[in-house]
mmCIF file of C-alpha atoms in Angstrom:
data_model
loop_
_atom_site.group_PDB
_atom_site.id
_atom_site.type_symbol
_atom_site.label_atom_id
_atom_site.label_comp_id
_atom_site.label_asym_id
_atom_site.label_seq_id
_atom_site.Cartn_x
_atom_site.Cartn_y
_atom_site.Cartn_z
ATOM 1 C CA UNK M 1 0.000 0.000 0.000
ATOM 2 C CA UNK M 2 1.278 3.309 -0.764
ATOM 3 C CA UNK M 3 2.165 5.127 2.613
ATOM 4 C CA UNK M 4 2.027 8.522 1.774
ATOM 5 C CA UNK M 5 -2.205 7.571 1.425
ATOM 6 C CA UNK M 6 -1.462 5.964 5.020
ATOM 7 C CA UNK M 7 -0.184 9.309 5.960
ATOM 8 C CA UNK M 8 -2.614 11.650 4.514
ATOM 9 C CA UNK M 9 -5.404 9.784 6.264
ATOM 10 C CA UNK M 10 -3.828 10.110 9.467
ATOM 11 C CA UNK M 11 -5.300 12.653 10.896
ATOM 12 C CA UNK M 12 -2.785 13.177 14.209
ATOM 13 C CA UNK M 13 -0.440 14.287 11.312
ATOM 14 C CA UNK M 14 1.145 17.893 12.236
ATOM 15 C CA UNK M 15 -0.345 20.560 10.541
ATOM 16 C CA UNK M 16 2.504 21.781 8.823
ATOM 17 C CA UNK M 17 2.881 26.094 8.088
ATOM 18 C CA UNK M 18 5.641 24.951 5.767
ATOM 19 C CA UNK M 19 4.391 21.891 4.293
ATOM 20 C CA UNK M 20 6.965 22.109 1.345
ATOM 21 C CA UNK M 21 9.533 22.033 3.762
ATOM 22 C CA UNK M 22 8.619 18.987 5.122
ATOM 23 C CA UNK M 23 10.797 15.475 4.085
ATOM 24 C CA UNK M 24 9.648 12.281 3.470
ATOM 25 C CA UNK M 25 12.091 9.043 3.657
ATOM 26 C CA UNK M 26 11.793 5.471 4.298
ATOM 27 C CA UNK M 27 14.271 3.408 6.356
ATOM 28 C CA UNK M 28 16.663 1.114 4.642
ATOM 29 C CA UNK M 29 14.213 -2.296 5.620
ATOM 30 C CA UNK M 30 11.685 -0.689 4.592
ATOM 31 C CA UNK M 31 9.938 -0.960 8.090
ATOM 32 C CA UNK M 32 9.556 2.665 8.804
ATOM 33 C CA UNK M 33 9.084 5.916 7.519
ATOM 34 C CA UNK M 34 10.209 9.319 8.639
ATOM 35 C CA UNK M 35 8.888 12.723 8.082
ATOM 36 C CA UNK M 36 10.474 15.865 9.219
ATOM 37 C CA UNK M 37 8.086 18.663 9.735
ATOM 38 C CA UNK M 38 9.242 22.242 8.804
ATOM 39 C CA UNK M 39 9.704 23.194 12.498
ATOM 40 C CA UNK M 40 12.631 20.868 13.297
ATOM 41 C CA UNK M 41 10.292 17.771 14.874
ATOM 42 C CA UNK M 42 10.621 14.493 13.288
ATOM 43 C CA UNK M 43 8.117 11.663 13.336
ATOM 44 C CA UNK M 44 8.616 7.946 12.629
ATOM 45 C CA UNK M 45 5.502 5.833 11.591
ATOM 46 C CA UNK M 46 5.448 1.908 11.000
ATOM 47 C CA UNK M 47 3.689 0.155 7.587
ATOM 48 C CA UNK M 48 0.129 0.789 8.655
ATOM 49 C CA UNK M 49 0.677 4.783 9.274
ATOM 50 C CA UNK M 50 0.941 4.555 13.617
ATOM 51 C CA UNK M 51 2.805 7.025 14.826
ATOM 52 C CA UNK M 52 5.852 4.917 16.464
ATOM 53 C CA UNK M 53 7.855 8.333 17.806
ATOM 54 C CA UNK M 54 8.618 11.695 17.938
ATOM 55 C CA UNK M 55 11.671 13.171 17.949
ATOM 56 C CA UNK M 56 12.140 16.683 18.774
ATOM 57 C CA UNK M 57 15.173 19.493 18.213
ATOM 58 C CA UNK M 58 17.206 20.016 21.112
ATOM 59 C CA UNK M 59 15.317 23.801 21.131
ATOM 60 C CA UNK M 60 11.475 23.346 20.276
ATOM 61 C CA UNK M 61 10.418 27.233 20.942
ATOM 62 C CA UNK M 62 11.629 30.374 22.496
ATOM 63 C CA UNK M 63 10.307 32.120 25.239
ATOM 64 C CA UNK M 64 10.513 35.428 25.507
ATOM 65 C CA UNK M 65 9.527 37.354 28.887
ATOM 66 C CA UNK M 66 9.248 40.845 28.942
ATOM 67 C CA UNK M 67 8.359 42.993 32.729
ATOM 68 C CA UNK M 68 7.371 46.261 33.544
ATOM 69 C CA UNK M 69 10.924 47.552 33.933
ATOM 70 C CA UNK M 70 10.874 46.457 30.231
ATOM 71 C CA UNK M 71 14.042 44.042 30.945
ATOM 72 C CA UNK M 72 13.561 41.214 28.248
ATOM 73 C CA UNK M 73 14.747 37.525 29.277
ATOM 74 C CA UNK M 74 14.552 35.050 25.887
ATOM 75 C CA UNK M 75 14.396 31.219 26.667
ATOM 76 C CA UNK M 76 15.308 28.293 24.308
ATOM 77 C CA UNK M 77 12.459 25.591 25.724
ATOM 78 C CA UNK M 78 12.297 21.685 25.084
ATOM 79 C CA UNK M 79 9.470 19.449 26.357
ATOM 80 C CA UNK M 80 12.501 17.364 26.672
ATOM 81 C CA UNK M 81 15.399 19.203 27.721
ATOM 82 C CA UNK M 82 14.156 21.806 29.729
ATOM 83 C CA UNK M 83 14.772 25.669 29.251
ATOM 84 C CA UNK M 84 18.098 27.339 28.535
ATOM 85 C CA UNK M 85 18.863 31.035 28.881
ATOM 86 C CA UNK M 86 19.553 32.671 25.379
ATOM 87 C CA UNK M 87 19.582 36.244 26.239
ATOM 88 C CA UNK M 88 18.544 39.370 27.468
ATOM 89 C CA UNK M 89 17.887 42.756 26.163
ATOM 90 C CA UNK M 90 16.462 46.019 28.247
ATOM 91 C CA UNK M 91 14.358 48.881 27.292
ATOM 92 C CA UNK M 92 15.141 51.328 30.113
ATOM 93 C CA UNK M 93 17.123 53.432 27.704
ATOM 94 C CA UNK M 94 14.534 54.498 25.835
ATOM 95 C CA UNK M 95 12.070 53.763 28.525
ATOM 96 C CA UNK M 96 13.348 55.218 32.059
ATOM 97 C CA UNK M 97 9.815 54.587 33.696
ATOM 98 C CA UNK M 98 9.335 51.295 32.387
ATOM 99 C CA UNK M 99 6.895 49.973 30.007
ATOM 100 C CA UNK M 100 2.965 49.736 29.612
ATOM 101 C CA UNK M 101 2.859 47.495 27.305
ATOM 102 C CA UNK M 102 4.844 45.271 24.724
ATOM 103 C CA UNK M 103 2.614 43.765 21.723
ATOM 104 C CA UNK M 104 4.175 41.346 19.795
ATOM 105 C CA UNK M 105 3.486 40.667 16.015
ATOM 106 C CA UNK M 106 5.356 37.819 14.059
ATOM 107 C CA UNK M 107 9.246 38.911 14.173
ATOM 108 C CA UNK M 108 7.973 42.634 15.514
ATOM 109 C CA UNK M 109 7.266 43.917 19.224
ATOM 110 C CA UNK M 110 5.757 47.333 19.839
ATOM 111 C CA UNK M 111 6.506 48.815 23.181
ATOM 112 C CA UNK M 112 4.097 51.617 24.098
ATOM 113 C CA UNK M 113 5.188 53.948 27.553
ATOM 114 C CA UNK M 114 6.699 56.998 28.783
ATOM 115 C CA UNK M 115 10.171 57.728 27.368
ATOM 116 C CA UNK M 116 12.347 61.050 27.003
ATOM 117 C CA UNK M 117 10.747 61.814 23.552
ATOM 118 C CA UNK M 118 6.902 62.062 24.809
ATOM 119 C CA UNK M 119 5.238 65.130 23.996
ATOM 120 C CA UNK M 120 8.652 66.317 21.987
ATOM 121 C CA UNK M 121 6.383 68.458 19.509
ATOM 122 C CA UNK M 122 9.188 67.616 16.832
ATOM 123 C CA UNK M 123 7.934 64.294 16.840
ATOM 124 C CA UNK M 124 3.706 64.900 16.930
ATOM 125 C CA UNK M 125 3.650 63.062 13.754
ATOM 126 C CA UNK M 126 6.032 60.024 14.985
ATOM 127 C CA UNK M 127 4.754 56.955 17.366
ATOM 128 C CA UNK M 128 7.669 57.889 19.771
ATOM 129 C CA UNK M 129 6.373 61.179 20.085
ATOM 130 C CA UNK M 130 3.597 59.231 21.526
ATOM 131 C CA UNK M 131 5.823 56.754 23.772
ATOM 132 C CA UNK M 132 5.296 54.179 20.940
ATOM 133 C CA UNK M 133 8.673 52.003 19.664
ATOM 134 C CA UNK M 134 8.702 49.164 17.010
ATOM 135 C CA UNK M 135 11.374 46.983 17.483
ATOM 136 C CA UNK M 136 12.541 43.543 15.052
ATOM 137 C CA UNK M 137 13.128 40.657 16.605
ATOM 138 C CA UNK M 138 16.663 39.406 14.745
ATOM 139 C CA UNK M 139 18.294 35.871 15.077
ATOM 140 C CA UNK M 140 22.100 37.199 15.958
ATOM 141 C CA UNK M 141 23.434 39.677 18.023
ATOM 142 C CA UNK M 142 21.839 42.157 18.799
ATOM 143 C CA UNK M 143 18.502 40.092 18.938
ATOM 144 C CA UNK M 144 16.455 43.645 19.018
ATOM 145 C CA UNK M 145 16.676 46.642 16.963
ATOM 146 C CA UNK M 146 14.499 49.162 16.153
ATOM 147 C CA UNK M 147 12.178 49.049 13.241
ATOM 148 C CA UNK M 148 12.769 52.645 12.148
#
């Protein structure tokens, strides 16, 4: 029987974002298959499409933390290894008083509070004017930047 049919009917198959990212390979018996999803997790099924495993990457998400001080702490977290610290970032620069809020948006995080540039009548027309920052979210040093 063809297993890719075996897989498409199973419906505890990950709903991949990236399915053409995803690989498909048999073992060398011909016993099992493996499919890697596009978010690092790897899943090995048997002849009749049963899941028989999961393996998953040493770093399944990140978690990033942000207080009121706006000090940002970013965690590399595994259902199976735990949490390791990646890194951490603060917004007291810009925002002496802290933050009210931090809104985050795919790769972007807007930071809304009172910094040195609020009511600056040079910048009415400019979010910071209005305490408002958006900031990128980058995958090397230095992990934050601003989106202006």
């Amino acid at each position: 029987m063809n297993m890719l049919l075996l897989l498409e009917k199973n419906h505890n198959l990950y709903n991949d974002p990236f399915p053409k990212w995803r690989r498909v390979s048999w073992s060398s018996e011909c016993s099992m298959v493996a499919v890697a999803y596009s978010n690092g997790v790897v899943e090995i099924f048997n002849t009749v499409g049963a899941s028989l495993f999961t393996i998953y990457p040493p770093r399944a998400a990140e978690l990033i933390l942000i207080d009121f001080k706006g000090n940002v702490r970013s965690y590399f977290v595994s259902p199976t290894d735990g949490y390791q610290e990646s890194h951490c970032f603060s917004f007291s620069r810009l925002y002496p008083y802290g933050i009210s809020a931090a809104v985050d948006i795919g790769s972007l995080v807007i930071v809304a509070g009172f910094c040195h540039y609020t009511n600056d009548s040079s910048l009415r027309n400019n979010g910071l004017g209005h305490g408002l920052s958006i900031w990128r979210m980058l995958s090397d040093y230095p992990l934050l930047q601003t989106g202006g």
